[in-house]
Each structure stands twice: as structure tokens, then as C-alpha cells.
Coordinates of C-alpha atoms in Angstrom, one line a residue:
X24 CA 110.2 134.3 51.7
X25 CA 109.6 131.9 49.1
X26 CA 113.1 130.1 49.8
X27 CA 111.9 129.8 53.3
X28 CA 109.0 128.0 52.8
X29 CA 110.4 125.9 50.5
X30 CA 112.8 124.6 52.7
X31 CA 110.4 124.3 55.8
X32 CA 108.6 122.1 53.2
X33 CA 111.6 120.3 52.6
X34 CA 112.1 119.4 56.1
X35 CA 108.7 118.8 57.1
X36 CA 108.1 116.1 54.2
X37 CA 112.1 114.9 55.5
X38 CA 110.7 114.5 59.3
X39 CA 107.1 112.4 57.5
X40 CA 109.4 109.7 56.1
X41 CA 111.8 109.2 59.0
X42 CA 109.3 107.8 61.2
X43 CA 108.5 104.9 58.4
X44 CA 112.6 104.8 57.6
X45 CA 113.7 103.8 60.7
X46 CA 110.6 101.6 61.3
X47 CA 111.5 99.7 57.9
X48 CA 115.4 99.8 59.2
X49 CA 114.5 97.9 63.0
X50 CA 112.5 95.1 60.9
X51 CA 114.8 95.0 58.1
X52 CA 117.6 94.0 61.3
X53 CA 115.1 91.9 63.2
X54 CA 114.6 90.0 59.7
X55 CA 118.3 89.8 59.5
X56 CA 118.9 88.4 62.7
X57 CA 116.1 85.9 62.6
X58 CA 118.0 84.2 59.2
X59 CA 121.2 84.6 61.2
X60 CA 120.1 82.2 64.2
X61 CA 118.2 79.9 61.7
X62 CA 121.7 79.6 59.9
X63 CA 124.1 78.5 62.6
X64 CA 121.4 76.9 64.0
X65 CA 121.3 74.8 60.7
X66 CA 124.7 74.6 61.2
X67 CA 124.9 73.1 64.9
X68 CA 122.0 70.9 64.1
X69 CA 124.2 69.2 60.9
X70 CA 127.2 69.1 63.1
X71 CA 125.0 68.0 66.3
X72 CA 121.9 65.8 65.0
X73 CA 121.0 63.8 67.9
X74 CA 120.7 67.3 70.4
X75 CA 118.9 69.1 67.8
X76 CA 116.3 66.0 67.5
X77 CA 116.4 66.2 71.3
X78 CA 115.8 70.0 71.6
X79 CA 113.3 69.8 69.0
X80 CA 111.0 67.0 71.3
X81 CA 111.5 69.3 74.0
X82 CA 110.8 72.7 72.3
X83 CA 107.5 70.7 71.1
X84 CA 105.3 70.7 74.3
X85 CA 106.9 74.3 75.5
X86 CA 105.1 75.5 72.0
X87 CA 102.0 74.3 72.7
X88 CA 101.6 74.7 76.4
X89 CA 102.4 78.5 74.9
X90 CA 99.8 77.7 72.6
X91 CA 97.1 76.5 74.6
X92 CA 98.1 79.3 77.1
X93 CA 97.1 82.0 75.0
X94 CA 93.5 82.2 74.7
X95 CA 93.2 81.7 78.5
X96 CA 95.3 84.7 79.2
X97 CA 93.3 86.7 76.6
X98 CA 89.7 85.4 79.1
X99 CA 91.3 86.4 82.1
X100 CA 92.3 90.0 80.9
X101 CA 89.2 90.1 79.3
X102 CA 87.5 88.8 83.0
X103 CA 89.3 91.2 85.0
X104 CA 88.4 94.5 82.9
X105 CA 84.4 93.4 83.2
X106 CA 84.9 92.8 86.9
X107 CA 86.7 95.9 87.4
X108 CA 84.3 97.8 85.3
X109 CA 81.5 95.9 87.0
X110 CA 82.9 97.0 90.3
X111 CA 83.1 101.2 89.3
X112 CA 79.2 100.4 87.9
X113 CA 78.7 99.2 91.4
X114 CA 80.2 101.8 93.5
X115 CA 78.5 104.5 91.2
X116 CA 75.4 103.3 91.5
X117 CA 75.3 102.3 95.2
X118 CA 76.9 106.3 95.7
X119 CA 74.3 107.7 93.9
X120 CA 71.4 105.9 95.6
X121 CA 72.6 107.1 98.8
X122 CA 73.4 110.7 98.2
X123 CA 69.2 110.4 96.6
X124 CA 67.7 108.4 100.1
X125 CA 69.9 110.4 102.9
X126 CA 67.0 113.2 103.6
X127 CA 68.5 116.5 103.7
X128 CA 68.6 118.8 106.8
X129 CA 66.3 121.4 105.7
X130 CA 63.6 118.4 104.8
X131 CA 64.5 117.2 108.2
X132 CA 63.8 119.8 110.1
X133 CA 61.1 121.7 110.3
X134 CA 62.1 125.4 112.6
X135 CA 63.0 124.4 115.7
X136 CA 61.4 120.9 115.1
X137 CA 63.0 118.0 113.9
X138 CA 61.3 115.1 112.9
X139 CA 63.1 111.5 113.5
X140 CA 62.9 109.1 110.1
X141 CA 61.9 106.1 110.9
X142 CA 63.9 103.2 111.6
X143 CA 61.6 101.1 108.7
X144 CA 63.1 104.3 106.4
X145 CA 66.7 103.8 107.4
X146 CA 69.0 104.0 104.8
X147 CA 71.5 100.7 104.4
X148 CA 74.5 101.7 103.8
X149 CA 76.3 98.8 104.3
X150 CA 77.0 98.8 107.9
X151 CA 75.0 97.1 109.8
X152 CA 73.3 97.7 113.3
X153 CA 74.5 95.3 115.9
X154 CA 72.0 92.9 117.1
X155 CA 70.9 92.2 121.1
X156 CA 71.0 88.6 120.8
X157 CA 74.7 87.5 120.0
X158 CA 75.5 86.2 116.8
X159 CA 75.7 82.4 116.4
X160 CA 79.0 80.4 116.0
X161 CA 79.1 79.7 112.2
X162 CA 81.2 77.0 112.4
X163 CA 79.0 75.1 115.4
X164 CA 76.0 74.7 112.7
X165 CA 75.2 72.0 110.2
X166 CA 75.5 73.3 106.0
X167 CA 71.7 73.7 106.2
X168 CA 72.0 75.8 109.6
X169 CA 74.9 77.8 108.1
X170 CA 73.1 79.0 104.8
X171 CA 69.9 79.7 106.6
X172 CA 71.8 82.0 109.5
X173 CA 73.5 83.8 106.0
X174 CA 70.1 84.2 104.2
X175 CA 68.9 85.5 107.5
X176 CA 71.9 88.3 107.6
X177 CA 70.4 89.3 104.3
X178 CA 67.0 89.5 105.3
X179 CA 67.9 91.5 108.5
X180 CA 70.4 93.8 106.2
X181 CA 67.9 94.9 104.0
X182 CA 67.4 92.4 101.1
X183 CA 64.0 91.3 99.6
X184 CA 62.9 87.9 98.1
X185 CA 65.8 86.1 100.3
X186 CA 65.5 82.5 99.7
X187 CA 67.3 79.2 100.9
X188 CA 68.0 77.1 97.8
X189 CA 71.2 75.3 98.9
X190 CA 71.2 71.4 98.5
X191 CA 71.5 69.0 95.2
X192 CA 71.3 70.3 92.1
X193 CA 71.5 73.9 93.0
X194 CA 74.1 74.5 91.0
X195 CA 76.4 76.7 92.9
X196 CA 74.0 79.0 94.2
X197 CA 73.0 78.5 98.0
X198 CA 71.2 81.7 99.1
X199 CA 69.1 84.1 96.1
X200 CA 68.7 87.6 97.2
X201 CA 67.3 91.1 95.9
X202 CA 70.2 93.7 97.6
X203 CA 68.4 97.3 98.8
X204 CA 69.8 99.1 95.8
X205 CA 67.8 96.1 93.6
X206 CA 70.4 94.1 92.1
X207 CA 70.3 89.9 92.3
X208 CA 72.4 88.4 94.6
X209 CA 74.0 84.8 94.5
X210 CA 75.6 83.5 97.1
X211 CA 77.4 80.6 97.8
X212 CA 78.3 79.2 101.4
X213 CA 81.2 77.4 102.4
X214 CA 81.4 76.3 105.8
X215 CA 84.7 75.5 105.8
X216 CA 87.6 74.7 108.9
X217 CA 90.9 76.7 109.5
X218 CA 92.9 74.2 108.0
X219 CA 90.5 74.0 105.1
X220 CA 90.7 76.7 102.7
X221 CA 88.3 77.6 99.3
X222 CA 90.4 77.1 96.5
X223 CA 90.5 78.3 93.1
X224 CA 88.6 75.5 91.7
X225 CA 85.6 76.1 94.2
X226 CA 85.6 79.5 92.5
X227 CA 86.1 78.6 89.1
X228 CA 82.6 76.2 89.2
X229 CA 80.9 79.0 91.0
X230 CA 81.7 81.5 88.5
X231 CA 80.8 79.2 85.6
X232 CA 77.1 79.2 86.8
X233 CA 76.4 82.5 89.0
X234 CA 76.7 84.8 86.1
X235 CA 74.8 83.1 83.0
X236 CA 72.4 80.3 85.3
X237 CA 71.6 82.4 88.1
X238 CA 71.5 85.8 86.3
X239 CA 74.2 87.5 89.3
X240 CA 74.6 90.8 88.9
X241 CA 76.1 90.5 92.4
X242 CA 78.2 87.5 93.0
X243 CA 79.4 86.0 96.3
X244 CA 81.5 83.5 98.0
X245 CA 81.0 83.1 101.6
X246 CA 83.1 80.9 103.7
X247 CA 83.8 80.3 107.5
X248 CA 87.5 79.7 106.8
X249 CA 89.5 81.6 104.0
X250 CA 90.5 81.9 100.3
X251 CA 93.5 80.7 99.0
X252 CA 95.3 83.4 97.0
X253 CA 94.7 81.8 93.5
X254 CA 91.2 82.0 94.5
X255 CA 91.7 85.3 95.1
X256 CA 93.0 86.1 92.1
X257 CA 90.0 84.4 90.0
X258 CA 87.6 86.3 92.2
X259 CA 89.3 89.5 91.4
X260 CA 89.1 88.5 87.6
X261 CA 85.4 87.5 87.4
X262 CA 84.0 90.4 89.9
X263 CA 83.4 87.6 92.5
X264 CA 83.1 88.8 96.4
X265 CA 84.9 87.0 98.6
X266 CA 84.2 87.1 102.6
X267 CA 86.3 85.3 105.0
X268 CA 85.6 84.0 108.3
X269 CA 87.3 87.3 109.4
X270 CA 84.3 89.4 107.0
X271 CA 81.4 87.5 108.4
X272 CA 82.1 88.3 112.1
X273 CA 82.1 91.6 111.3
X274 CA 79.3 91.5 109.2
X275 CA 76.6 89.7 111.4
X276 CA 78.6 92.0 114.5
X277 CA 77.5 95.5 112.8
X278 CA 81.1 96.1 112.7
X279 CA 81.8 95.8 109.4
X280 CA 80.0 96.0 105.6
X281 CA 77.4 93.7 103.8
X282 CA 78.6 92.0 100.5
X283 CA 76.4 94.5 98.8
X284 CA 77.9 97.5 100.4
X285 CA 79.6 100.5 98.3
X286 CA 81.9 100.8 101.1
X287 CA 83.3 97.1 100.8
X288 CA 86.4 97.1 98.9
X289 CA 86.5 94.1 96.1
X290 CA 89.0 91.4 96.7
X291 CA 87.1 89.5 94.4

């Protein structure tokens, strides 16, 4: 018994150190191979002075675009696992407010009596009742019609404190909003053509102000026309919502979901 637990000792302190012993081996090769490139590397460079000087200028700016590369990568990451996070927070919270407001059918109904909630009491889902009047052409009113038609989507879809600030100065933000689950919403309009799309840099100033000046908790990027995919992709990144031309017909139609909606899916 004793000779048995010795060697089961023996091998278990044997299968301890063979993790680190073959760790120590790969960099021990890697190190090996490094001085083995530097060293006919020396060697082409002495036999070949002028291409090495002219690989060396060239290797220069590839280094530091790298360089300069590197912490912006790191933001982006970093930007697209708070908008993502942001985004569960949102659909969580917007879930959970619902499943609280929808009255249930025993509170509803009273024997063989039910009473009707009113419409004032309606829930907002997200999708929104379609209106008698048609909807106005977006892209047939001025920049000051267009922001006030969007405010007044808001307004009619539920939000409180809905106010027009669009104009110079405003610093990105065109239409402030408090959503009917009570975040702050920013919005900005763009009342753009087809052959005109919002582009990441119309993104990238928006996002630089809508979160830290404005206080967003909800952030979004209206437009006539559409996004071009790097915009897009920044949206995605920084938790920015992005509705289309496409989006807004189908929001002011009833059709389809507010910005604030848990049952929008994030593009941006």
C-alpha cells in the first residue's frame, strides 16, 4: 500500500511540472528562432545594404500605423462590450416593465364583467397605433419641419418632456426626450436623399456628445436616407440606434417599433 502511494505521488508531482516543462521548452524555441531570423537577417543586410536601408524606411510607418492602431482597437472593443451590455440592460428592463403594466386577466375581469383599460392607460410597447390622418412625406419638409414631425412621433408614442432643440450650437442633439419606461432620449435627425447616405463620421461626432453632453442613456440617429455600413459598425460599437428611411415609415405607420422599443433589434 505504501509503494502505491508513493508512486501515485511520483506521478502526480511528474504531471505538476510538465505543464511548466513544455511551456519553458515552446519559448525556449520561439527565443531560438527569433536570434535565428535576426542572424541571417544580419547577414542579408551586410551582403545587401541598400535593400535593408530600404526595408527598414518602409517597415518604419507599418510600425507605427501598428502603433497608433492599437489603442483604438482596445476603445472599440471596449465600446462595443458597453453597448452590448447597454443593450441586454435595455431589453431587461423594458421586459420587466411590461410584464409589471400588462394588467392581468383575473384584475381585468370582474365575473362575467370585464372592464376595458383605458386607452390613456395603454401600455407602449413599442408598436405603435396607426394614425387617421396619413403620415407626412419626410423628405418634402424643411430640417426644422423634419425634427418637429420626429419630436411629434415621440410625443404621440408615449414620451414626456419632448423638446425641439435642433439648430446652431446644439451640439448633435436635435430632439430631447423622456422614453415611457423613463430613460433620456437624444436624437439626431438627418434628413438626408437616396443618394446621400449618414456616414461614419456623422456618427462618430454624434457619439462624442450624446453620451457625456447630453447625458443619453438612449441614443439615436434618425435619417430619411440610410447608413453606410462603417456607420453601422460605429453605431453597433457605441450602442447608437440607427433608423433608416425604411424604420421611420414603419414607425410613424404603426407598423413597425419606436427607437425605444424592447422589441427593436439594435443595429447600432
Amino acid at each position: 500500500m505504501r509503494n502505491t502511494r508513493s508512486t501515485a505521488g511520483r506521478h502526480h508531482s511528474v504531471d505538476r511540472l510538465s505543464g511548466p516543462l513544455v511551456a519553458l521548452g515552446l519559448i525556449g524555441a520561439l527565443l531560438c528562432a527569433v536570434v535565428l531570423l535576426f542572424i541571417r537577417f544580419a547577414d542579408w543586410a551586410g551582403a545587401h545594404p541598400v535593400a535593408a536601408v530600404l526595408l527598414a524606411l518602409l517597415a518604419v510607418p507599418v510600425l507605427y500605423v501598428l502603433f497608433r492602431a492599437m489603442p483604438r482597437t482596445r476603445e472599440l472593443r471596449r465600446a462595443a462590450r458597453a453597448g452590448m451590455a447597454q443593450a441586454d440592460r435595455e431589453l431587461a428592463d423594458a421586459a420587466r416593465a411590461t410584464d409589471l403594466a400588462v394588467p392581468s386577466a383575473a384584475a381585468v375581469q370582474d365575473r362575467d364583467t370585464v372592464r376595458l383599460v383605458p386607452a390613456s392607460a395603454a401600455v407602449h410597447d413599442g408598436f405603435t397605433t396607426e394614425l387617421p390622418d396619413p403620415e407626412p412625406d419626410f423628405t418634402d419638409l424643411d430640417p426644422d419641419g423634419f425634427e418637429a414631425a420626429v419630436a411629434a412621433l415621440c410625443e404621440r408614442d408615449g414620451c414626456t418632456d419632448v423638446e425641439v432643440v435642433g439648430g446652431a450650437g446644439d451640439l448633435g442633439a436635435d430632439v430631447l426626450a423622456t422614453a415611457p419606461d423613463g430613460r433620456r432620449v437624444v436624437v439626431q435627425c438627418k434628413q438626408y436623399g437616396p443618394t446621400n447616405k449618414v456616414g461614419s463620421q456623422d456618427l462618430q461626432r454624434f457619439g462624442g456628445t450624446c453620451w457625456t453632453v447630453h447625458g443619453a442613456q438612449l441614443a439615436v440617429v434618425v435619417t430619411t436616407g440610410e447608413f453606410t455600413a462603417p456607420a453601422e459598425e460605429y453605431a453597433a460599437a457605441c450602442g447608437i440606434r440607427c433608423i433608416d428611411g425604411s424604420a421611420l415609415t414603419a414607425w410613424a405607420e404603426g407598423s413597425g417599433p419606436a427607437p425605444w422599443s424592447a422589441l427593436l433589434t439594435d443595429r447600432g
